[in-house]
XYZ file of C-alpha atoms in Angstrom:
291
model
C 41.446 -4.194 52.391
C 41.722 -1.407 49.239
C 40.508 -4.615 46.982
C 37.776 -5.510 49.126
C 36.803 -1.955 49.165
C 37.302 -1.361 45.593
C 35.413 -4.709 44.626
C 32.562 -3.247 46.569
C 32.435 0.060 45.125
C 32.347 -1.996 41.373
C 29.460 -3.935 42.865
C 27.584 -0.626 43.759
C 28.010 0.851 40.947
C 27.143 -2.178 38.734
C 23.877 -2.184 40.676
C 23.017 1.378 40.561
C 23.738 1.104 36.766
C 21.400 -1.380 36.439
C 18.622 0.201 38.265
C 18.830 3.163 36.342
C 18.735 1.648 33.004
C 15.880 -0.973 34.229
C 13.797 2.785 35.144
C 14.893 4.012 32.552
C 13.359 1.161 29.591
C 10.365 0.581 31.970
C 9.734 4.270 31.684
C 10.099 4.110 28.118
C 7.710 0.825 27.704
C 5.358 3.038 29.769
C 4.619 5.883 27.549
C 4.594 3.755 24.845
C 1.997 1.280 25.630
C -0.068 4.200 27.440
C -2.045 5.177 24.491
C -3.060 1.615 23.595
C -4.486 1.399 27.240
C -5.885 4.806 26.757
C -7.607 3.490 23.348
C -9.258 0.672 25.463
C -10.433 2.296 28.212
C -11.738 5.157 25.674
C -13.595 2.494 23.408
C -15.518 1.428 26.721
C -17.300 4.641 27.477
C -19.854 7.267 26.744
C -18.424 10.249 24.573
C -18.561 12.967 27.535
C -16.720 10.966 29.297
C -14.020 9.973 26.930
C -12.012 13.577 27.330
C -13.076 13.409 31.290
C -9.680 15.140 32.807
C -8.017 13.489 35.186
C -8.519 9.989 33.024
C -10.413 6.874 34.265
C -8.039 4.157 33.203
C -10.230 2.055 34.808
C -13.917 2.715 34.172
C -16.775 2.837 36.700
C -19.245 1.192 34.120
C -18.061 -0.519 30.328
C -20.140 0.229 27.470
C -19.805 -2.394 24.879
C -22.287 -1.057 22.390
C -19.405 0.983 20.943
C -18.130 -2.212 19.440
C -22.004 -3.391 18.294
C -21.935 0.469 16.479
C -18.648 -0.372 14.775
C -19.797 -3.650 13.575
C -23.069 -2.368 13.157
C -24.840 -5.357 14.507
C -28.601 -5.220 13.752
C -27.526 -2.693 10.922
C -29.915 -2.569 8.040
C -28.334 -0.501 5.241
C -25.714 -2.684 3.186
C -23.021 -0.384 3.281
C -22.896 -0.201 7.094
C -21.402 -3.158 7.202
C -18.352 -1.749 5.162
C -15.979 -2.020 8.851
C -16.940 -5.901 8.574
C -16.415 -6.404 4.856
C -13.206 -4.506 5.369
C -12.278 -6.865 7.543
C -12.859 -9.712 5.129
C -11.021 -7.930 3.031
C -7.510 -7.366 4.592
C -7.473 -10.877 6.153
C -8.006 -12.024 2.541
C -5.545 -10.149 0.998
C -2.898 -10.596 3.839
C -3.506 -14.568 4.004
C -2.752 -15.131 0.113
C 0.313 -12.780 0.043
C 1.476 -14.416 3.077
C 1.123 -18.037 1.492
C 2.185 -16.702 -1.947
C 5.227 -14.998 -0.520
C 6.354 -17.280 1.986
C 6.554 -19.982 -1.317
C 7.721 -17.867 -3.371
C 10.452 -16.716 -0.958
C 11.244 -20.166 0.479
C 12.052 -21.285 -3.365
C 13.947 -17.995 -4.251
C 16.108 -18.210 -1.374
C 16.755 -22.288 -1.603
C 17.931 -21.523 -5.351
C 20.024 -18.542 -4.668
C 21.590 -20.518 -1.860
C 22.196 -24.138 -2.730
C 22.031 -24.453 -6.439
C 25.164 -23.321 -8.547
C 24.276 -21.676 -11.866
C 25.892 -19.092 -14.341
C 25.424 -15.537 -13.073
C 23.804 -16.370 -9.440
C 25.564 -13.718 -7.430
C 25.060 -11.187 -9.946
C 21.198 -11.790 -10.278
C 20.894 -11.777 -6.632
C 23.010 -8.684 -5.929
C 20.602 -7.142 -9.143
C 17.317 -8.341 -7.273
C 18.610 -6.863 -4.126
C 19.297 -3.978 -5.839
C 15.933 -3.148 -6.212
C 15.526 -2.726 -2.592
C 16.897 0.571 -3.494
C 14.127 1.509 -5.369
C 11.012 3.337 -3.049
C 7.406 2.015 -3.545
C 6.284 5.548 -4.048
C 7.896 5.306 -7.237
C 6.467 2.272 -8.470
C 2.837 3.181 -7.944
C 2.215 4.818 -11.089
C 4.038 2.539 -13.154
C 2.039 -0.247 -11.470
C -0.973 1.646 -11.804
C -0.525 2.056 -15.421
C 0.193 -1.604 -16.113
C -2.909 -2.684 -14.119
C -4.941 -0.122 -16.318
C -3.743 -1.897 -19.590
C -4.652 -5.560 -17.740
C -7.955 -4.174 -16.571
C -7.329 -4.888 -13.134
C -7.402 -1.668 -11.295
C -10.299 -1.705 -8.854
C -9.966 -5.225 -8.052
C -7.987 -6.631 -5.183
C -5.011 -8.535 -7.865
C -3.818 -4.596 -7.408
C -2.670 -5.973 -4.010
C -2.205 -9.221 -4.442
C 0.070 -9.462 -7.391
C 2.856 -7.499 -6.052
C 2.432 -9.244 -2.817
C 3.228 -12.719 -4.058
C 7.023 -11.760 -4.006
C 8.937 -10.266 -1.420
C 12.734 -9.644 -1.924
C 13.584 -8.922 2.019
C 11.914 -12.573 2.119
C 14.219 -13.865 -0.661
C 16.824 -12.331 1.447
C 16.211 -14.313 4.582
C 15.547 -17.379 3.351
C 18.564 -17.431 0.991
C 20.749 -16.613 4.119
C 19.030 -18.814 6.259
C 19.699 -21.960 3.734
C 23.185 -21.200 3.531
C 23.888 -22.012 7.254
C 22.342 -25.412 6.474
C 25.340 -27.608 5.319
C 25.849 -28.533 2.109
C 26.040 -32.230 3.154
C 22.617 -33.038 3.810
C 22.145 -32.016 0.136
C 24.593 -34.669 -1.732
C 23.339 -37.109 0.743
C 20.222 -36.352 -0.334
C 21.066 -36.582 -4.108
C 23.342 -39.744 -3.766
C 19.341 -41.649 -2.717
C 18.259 -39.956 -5.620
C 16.163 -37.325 -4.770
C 15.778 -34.302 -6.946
C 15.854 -30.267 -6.339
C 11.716 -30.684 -5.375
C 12.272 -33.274 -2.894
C 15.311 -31.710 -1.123
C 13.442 -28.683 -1.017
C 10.224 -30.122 0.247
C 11.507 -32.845 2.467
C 14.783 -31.437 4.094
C 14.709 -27.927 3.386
C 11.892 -26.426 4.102
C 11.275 -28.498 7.941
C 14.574 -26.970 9.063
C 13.712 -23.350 7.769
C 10.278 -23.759 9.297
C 10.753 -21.001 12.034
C 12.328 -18.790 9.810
C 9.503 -18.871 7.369
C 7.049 -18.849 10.386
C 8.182 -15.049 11.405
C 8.671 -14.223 7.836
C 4.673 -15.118 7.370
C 4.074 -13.153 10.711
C 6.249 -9.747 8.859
C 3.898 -10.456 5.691
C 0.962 -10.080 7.267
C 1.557 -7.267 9.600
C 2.750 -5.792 6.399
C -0.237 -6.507 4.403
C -2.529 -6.032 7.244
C -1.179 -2.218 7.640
C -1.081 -0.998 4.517
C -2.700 2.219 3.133
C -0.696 3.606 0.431
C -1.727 1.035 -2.362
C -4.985 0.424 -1.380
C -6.057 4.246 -0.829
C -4.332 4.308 -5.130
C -5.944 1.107 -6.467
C -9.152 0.918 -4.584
C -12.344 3.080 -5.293
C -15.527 0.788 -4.268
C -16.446 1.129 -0.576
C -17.046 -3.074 -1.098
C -13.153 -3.268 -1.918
C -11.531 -0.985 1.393
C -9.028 -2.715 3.093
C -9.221 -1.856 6.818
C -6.685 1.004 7.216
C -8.984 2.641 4.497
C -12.145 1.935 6.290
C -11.202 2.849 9.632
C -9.827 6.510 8.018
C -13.046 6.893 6.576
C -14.928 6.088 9.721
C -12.948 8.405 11.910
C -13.870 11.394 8.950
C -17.512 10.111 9.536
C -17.395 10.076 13.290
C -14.744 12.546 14.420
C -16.659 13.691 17.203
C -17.625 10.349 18.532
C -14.243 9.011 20.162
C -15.338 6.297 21.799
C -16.093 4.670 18.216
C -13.339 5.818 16.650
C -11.375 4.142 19.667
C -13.393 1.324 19.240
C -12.695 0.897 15.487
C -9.067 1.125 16.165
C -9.324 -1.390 18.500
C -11.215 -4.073 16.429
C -8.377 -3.436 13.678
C -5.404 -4.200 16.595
C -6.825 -7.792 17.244
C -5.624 -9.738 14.317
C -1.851 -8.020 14.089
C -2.094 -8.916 18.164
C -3.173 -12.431 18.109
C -0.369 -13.122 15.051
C 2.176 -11.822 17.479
C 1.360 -13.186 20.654
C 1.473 -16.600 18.444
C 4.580 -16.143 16.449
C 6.509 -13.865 18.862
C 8.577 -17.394 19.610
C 9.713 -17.626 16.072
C 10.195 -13.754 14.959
C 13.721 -12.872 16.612
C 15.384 -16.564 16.086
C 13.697 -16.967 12.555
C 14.825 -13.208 11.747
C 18.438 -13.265 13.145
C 19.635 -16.867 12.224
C 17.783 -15.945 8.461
C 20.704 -12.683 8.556
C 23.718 -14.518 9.868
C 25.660 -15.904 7.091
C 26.900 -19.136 8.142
């Protein structure tokens, strides 16, 4: 009878634990996706009614020619299509570093994995070392050695450093090291070189590693500021973190646009996670489990 009651009381409190913390995280997701609805509902409206108190989550008429302002459709003057060209931009830049250092890391990683060479841990352990080092402290050197190359003011300033990622070098190598070693020499006893191992047997079984390490690149590239607000001075150049600052200084008053900008520059980072979220937690945890 005590162990029925006792059993009981562990079910009880096993459920009321589990309540609690299932309030508790959908509380949490809550306030944190509240001012992305907020942002919607705002880019939909009129500016009086944007700081209406209490809020209209849900508004009695939608007002789509915030979005037409932001992309200035109809616009005449060329530089009013700077939000548009900015887009161009950033999906340009984020698209090459995300080929460049997807290849760049898929080869890095393969070699620091699977082939055997003098010094291999110790040039790994020194490029990981440079992990260390904060970006903030690389921008004037950078911006020095692009001033020598003549390339400041041009978009290499972003692309260049882009090409190579070392938390990408990272992954891969540790995802390539859980793939045995066998599949290798069987490889090489049919006579197939380093290229063809790597093309034909590697790189199909990392595929959904590299797949969320392409969707990290590009969210990366996609929200940067810092290098673009140092390298960048023509309006034709921005990236969109740099255009939409610059249109909320021109339109600070006008909240529904601003909210509307903010929202155009949420669709691409959405649609590459709604696409890859499949591949970003098994690509990112089986690429940091050494097998």
């Amino acid at each position: 009878m005590k162990s029925a009651k006792r059993y009981n009381r562990e079910i009880v409190k096993r459920t009321v634990t589990k309540v609690f913390f299932t309030v508790l995280i959908g509380a949490v997701a809550i306030s944190m996706i509240t001012p992305f609805l907020w942002m919607l509902s705002a880019s939909m409206k009129l500016p009086l009614d944007v700081m209406k108190l209490p809020i209209e989550w849900i508004p009695k008429y939608f007002y789509p020619d915030n979005y037409k302002k932001v992309w200035n459709v109809g616009g005449l003057a060329p530089r009013d299509y700077h939000f548009a060209l900015a887009y161009w931009n950033s999906i340009k830049i984020a698209v090459i570093n995300l080929i460049g250092s997807v290849l760049t890391s898929t080869l890095a990683g393969y070699a620091f994995a699977k082939i055997k060479f003098r010094g291999n841990q110790a040039l790994f352990l020194l490029y990981l070392a440079t992990m260390m080092i904060p970006s903030q402290v690389t921008l004037i050197p950078k911006f020095v050695m692009f001033n020598k190359m003549g390339l400041t003011g041009t978009h290499l300033t972003l692309i260049l450093p882009g090409l190579i990622t070392i938390t990408g070098t990272f992954l891969m190598r540790q995802y390539f090291m859980q793939i045995p070693d066998e599949l290798r020499e069987s490889a090489r006893v049919d006579g197939a070189n380093e290229y063809v191992i790597w093309a034909r047997i590697m790189v199909p079984i990392a595929k959904p590693s590299m797949a969320s390490l392409a969707m990290v690149v590009f969210l990366w590239n996609w929200n940067s500021y810092l290098e673009p607000l140092v390298f960048l001075s023509d309006w034709r150049l921005y990236t969109i973190p740099i255009a939409l600052t610059n249109f909320i200084e021109e339109s600070v008053t006008e909240y529904n646009l601003v909210m509307a900008a903010a929202a155009s520059a949420l669709i691409p980072a959405f649609l590459v996670f709604i696409f890859g979220q499949k591949f970003l937690v098994k690509g990112l945890v089986s690429g940091a489990v050494k097998g």
